[in-house]
CSV table of C-alpha atoms in Angstrom, one decimal:
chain,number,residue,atom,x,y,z
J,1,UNK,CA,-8.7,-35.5,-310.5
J,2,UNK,CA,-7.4,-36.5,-307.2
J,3,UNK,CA,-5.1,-39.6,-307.9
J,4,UNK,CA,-4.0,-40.4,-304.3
J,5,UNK,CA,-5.3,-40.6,-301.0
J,6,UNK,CA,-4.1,-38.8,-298.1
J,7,UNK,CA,-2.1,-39.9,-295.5
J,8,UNK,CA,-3.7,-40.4,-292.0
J,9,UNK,CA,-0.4,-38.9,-290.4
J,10,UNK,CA,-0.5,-35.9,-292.1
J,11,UNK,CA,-4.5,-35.0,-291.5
J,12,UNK,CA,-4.1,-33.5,-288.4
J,13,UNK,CA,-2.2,-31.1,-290.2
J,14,UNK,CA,-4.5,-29.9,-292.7
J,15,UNK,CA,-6.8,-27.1,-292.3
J,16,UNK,CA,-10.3,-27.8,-293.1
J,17,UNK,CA,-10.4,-25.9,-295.9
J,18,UNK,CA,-7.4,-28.0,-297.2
J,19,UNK,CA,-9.0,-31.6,-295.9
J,20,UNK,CA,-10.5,-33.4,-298.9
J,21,UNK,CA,-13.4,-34.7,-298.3
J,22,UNK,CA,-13.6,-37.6,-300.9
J,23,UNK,CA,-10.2,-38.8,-300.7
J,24,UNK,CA,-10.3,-38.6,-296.9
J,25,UNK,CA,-13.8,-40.8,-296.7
J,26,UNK,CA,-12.2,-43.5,-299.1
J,27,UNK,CA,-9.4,-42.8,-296.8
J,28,UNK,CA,-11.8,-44.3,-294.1
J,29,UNK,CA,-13.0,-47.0,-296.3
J,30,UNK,CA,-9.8,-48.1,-297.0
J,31,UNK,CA,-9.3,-49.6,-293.7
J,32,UNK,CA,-12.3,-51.9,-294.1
J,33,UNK,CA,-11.7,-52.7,-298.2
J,34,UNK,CA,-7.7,-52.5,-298.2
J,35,UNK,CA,-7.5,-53.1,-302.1
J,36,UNK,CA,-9.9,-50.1,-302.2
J,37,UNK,CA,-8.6,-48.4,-305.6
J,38,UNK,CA,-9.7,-44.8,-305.3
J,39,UNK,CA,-10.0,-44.0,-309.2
J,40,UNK,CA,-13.1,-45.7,-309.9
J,41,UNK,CA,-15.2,-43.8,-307.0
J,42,UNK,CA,-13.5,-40.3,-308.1
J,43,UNK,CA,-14.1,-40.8,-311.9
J,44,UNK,CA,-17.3,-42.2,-310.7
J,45,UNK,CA,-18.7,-39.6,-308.7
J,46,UNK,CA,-16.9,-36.7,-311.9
J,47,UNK,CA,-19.2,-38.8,-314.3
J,48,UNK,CA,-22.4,-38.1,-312.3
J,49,UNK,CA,-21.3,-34.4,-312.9
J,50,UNK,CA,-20.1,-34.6,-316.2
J,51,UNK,CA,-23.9,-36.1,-317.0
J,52,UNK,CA,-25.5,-33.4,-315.7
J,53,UNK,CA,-23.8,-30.1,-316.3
J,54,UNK,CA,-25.2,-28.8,-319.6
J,55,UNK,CA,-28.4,-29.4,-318.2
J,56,UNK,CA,-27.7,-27.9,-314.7
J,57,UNK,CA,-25.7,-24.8,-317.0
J,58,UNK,CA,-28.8,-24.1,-318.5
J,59,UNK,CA,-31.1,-23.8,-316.0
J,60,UNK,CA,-31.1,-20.2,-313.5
J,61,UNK,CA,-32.4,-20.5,-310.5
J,62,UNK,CA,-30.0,-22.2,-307.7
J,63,UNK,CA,-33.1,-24.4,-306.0
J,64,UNK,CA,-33.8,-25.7,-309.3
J,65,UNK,CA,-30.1,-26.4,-310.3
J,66,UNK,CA,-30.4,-28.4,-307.0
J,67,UNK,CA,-33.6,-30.3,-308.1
J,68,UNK,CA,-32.4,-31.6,-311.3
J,69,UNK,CA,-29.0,-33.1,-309.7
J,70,UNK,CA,-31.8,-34.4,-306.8
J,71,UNK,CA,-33.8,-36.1,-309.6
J,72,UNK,CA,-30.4,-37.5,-310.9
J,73,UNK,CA,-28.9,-38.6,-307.9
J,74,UNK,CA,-31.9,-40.1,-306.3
J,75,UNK,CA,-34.3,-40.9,-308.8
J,76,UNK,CA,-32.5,-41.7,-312.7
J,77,UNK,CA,-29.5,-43.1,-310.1
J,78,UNK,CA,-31.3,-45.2,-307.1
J,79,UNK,CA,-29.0,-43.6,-304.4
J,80,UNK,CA,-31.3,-44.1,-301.5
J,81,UNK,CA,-31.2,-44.1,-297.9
J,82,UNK,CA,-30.9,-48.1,-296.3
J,83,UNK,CA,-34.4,-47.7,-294.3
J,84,UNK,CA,-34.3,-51.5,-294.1
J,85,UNK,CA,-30.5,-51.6,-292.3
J,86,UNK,CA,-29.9,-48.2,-290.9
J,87,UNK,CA,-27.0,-49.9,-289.0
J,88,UNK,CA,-25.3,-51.6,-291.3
J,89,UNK,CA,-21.4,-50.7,-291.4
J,90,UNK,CA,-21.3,-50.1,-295.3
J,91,UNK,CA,-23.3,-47.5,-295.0
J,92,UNK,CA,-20.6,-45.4,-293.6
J,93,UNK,CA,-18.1,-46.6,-296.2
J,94,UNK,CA,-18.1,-44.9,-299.5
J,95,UNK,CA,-17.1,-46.9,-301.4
J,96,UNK,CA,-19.8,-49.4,-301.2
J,97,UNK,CA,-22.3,-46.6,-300.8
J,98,UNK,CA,-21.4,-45.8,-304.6
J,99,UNK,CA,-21.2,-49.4,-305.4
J,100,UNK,CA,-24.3,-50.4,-304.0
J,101,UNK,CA,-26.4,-46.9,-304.1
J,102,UNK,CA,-27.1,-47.3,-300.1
J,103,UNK,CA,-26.5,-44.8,-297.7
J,104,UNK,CA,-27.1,-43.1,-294.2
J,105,UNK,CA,-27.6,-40.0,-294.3
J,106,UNK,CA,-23.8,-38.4,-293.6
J,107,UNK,CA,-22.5,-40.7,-296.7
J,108,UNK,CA,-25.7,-39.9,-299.0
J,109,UNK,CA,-24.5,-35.9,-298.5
J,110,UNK,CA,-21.5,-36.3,-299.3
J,111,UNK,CA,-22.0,-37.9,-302.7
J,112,UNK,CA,-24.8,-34.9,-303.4
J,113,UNK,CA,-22.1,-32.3,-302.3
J,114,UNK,CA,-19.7,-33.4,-303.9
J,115,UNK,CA,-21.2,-33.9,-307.5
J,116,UNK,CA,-23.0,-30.4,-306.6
J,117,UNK,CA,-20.0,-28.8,-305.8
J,118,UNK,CA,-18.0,-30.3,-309.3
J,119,UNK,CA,-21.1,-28.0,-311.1
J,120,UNK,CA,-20.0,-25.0,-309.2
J,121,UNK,CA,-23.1,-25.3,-306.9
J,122,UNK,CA,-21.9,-24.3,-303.2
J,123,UNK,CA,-24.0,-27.2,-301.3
J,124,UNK,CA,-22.8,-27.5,-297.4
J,125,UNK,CA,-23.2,-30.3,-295.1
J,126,UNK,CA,-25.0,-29.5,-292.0
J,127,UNK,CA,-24.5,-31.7,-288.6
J,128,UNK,CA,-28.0,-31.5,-287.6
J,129,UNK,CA,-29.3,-33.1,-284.7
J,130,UNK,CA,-30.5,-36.7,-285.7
J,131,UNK,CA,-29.9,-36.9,-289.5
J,132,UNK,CA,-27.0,-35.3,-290.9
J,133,UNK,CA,-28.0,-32.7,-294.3
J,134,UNK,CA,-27.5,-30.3,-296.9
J,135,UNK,CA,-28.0,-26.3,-297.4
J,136,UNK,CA,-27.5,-24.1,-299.9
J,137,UNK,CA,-27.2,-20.3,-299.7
J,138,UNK,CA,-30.6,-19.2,-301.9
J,139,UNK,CA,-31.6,-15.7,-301.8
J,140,UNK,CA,-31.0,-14.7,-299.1
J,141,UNK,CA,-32.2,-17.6,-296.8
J,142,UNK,CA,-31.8,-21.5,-297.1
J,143,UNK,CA,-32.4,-24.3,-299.2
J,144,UNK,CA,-32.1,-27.4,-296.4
J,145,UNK,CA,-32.6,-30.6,-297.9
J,146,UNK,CA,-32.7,-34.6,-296.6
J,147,UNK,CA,-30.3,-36.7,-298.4
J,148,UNK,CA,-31.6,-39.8,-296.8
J,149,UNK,CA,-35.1,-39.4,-298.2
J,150,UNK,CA,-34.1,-38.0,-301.9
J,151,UNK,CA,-33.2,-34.8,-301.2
J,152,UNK,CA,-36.5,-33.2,-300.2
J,153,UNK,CA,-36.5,-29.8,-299.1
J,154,UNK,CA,-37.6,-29.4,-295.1
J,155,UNK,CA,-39.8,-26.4,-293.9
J,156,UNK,CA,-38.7,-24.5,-291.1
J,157,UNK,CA,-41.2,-26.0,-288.9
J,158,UNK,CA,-40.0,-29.5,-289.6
J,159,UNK,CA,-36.4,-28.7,-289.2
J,160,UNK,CA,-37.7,-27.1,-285.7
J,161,UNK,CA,-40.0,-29.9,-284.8
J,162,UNK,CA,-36.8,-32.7,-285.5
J,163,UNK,CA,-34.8,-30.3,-283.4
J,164,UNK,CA,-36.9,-30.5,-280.7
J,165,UNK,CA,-36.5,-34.0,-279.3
J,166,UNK,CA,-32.5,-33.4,-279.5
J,167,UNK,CA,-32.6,-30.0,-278.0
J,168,UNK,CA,-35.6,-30.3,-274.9
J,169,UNK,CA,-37.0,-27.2,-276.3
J,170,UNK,CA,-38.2,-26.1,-279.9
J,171,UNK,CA,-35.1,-23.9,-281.5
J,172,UNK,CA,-35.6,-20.1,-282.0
J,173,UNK,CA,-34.6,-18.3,-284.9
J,174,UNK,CA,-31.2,-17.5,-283.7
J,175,UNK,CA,-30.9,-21.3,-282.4
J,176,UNK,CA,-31.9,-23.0,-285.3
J,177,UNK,CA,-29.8,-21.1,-287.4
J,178,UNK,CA,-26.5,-21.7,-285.9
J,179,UNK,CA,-27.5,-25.5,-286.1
J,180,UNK,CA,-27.7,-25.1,-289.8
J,181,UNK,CA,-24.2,-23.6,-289.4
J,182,UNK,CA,-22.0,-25.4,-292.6
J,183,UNK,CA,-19.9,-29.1,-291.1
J,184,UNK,CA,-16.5,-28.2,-291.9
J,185,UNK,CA,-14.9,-31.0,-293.6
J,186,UNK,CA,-13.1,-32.7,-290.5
J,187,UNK,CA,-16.4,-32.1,-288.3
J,188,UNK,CA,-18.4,-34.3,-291.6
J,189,UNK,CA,-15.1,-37.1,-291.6
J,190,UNK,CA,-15.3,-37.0,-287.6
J,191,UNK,CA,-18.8,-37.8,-287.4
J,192,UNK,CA,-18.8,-40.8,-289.8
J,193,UNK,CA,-15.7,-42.3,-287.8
J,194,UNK,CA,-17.8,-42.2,-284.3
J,195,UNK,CA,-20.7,-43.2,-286.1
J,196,UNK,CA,-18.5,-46.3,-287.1
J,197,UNK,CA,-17.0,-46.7,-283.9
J,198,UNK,CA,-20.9,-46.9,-282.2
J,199,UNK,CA,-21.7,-49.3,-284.4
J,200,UNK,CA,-18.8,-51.7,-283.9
J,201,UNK,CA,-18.6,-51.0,-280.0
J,202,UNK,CA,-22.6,-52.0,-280.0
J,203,UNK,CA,-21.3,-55.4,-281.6
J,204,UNK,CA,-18.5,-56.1,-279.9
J,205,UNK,CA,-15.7,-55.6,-282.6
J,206,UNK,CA,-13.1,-53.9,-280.4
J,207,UNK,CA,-10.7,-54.1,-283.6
J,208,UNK,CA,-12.9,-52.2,-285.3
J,209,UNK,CA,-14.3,-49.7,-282.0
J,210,UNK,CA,-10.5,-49.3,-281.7
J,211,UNK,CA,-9.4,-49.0,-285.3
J,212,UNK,CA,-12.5,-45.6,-285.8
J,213,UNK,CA,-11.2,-43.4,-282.7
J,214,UNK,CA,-8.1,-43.5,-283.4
J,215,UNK,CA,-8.9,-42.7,-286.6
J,216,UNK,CA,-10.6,-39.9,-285.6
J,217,UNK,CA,-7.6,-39.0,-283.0
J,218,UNK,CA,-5.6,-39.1,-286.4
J,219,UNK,CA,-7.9,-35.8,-287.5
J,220,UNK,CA,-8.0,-33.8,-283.9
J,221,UNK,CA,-5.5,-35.3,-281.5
J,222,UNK,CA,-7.0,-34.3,-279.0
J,223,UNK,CA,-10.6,-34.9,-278.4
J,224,UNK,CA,-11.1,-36.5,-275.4
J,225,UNK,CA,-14.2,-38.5,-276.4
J,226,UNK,CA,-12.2,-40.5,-278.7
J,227,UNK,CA,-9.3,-41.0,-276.6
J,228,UNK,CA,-12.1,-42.5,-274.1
J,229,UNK,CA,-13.4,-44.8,-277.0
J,230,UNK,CA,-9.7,-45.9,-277.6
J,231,UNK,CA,-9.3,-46.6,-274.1
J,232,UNK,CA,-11.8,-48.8,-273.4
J,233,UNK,CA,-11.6,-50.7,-276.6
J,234,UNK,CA,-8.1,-51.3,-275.6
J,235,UNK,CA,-9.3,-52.7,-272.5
J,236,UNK,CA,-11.6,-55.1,-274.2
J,237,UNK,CA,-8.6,-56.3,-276.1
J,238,UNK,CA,-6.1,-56.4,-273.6
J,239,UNK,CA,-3.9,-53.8,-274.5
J,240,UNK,CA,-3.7,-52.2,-270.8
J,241,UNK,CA,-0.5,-49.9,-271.8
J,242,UNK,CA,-3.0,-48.1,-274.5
J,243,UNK,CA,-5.9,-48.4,-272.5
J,244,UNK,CA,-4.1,-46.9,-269.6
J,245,UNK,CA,-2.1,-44.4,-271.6
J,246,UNK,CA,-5.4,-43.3,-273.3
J,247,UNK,CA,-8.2,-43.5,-270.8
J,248,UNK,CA,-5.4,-41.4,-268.0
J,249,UNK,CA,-5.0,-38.6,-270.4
J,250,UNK,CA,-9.2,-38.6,-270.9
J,251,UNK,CA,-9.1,-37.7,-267.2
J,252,UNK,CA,-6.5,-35.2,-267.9
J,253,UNK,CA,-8.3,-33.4,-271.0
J,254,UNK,CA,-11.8,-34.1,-269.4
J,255,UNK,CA,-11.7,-34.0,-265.6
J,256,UNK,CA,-14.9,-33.7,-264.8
J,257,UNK,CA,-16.7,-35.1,-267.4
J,258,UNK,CA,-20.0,-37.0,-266.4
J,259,UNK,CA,-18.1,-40.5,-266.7
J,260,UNK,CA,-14.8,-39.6,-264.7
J,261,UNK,CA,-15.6,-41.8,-262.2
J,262,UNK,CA,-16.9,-44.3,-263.8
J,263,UNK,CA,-13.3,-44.4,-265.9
J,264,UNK,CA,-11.1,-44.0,-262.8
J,265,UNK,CA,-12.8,-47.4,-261.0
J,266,UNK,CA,-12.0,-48.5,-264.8
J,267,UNK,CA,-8.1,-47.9,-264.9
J,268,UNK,CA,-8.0,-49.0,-261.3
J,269,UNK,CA,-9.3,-52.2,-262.2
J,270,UNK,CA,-7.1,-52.8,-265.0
J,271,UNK,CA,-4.2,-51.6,-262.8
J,272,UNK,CA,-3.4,-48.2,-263.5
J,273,UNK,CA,-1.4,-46.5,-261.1
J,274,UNK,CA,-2.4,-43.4,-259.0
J,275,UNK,CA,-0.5,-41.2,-261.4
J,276,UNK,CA,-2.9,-40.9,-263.9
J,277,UNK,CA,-6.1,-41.6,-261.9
J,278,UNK,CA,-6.4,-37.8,-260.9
C-alpha cells in the first residue's frame, strides 16, 4: 500500500505509466484539506476490494466481474453522482468523495477503476466529451459504462448521440472509437485540476483559479491553456510579475490562439512591455 504522496515537483517527471493515480488525486485534495492523511482513503478504497474479490474470483465472464463491483460500489455502497450540486468543489476532491459517497463523474471513475483494477480487472478512464467514463476491453469490443449514474453500460447509439452535441456531427466508427481511446493517468489528474480551476474562476476565488493551473503546469509545464488560467488569475490578484511572466509566454506557446488578442490588450493594460506582447 502506497504510504506517501507524491511530490508536485517531481510529477512532471513521471511517465504516465509511473503517475499514480490515487496518491496524485489526494495529492490535489491535499491542497484544499491540508491535514488530509492519505492512509484512510488507500486502505479505504483496498477494503472495497478486499470485500469483493472472492466473489468477483468466482465469477467468469469480465462484464459480469464489472456488474458485481457496480452493484457494490453504487448500490450496497451509495457512491452516487451529486445530481443536486454538480458544481460543488468537493466533488473533485477525493477525499470527500470517499467520505461523503458524492461524486462527478471524473472522481466517481476513479474510485471504480481503481478498486476494479486492485481485482485484476483492467477498467480505463475515458475523456469523453461531456461526462468523463469507463471501458473495459471485452471480447473483442467494449464495455463503456457511466460512473455518474451507477455504472450503467451505454449502447453505441447513446455514446454517439452524447457525442454529437460536442462534436457538430454524429461520430463514425473510426471517430467514436478513438474518443473511447484509454485517459492516461496525467490526462484523468489534468482534467480534474481544470475542472477545479472553472469552478473557482466562475466564483471568483482567484487563490483557488490560481492554485489548480499551476497545479496542472506542475504535471505538463507547458500547456499553454494553463499558463493562460495562471495569468489572468494573477491579474485578478495583483501579482502583475506572474501574470505578465505567464500570460507573455501564452503568446509565445500559443500565438495565434483565438484569444491572443484579447490577452495582448490584457498585458498591455496591466503594463507589460512590448517584449513579450508579440
Amino acid at each position: 500500500m502506497q504510504t506517501h504522496l507524491p511530490d508536485w515537483n517531481t510529477l512532471a517527471t513521471l511517465d504516465d505509466e509511473s503517475l499514480p493515480l490515487l496518491p496524485a488525486a489526494l495529492l490535489i485534495a491535499r491542497d484544499e484539506y491540508p491535514d488530509l492523511d492519505p492512509l484512510p482513503y488507500e486502505a479505504l478504497v483496498q477494503a472495497h476490494a478486499d470485500h469483493l474479490r472472492e466473489e468477483v474470483a468466482a465469477i467468469g465472464q469480465q462484464p459480469l466481474k464489472m456488474a458485481a463491483i457496480n452493484r457494490h460500489l453504487f448500490e450496497e455502497l451509495g457512491y452516487s453522482g451529486n445530481h443536486d450540486e454538480y458544481y460543488d468543489p468537493r466533488n473533485s476532491y477525493l477525499n470527500q468523495v470517499l467520505d461523503r459517497r458524492l461524486g462527478n463523474p471524473i472522481s466517481l471513475a476513479m474510485v471504480q477503476m481503481e478498486v476494479a483494477r486492485r481485482l485484476d480487472i483492467p477498467l480505463d478512464g475515458v475523456s469523453f466529451p461531456g461526462h468523463f467514463l469507463v471501458r473495459l476491453p471485452v471480447d473483442g469490443g467494449l464495455l463503456v459504462m457511466d460512473p455518474f449514474n451507477g455504472g450503467r453500460p451505454l449502447a453505441v447509439e447513446e455514446l454517439r448521440e452524447r457525442a454529437k452535441p460536442h462534436l457538430g456531427e454524429t461520430p463514425d466508427d473510426s471517430v467514436l472509437l478513438q474518443i473511447l481511446s484509454p485517459a492516461p493517468h496525467r490526462a484523468i489528474l489534468v482534467r480534474v485540476l481544470r475542472n477545479l480551476h472553472g469552478l473557482y474562476a466562475e466564483t471568483g476565488q482567484w487563490d483557488r483559479a490560481a492554485r489548480s493551473a499551476d497545479r496542472v503546469l506542475r504535471l505538463m509545464p507547458t500547456q499553454a491553456e494553463a499558463l493562460r488560467d495562471r495569468g489572468l488569475a494573477y491579474l485578478e490578484l495583483d501579482y502583475l510579475t506572474g501574470a505578465r511572466q505567464d500570460l507573455g509566454r501564452y503568446l509565445e506557446l500559443a500565438p495565434e490562439a483565438s484569444d491572443a488578442e484579447q490577452i495582448r490588450e490584457r498585458l498591455i493594460d496591466a503594463g507589460g512591455t512590448r517584449a513579450v506582447v508579440h
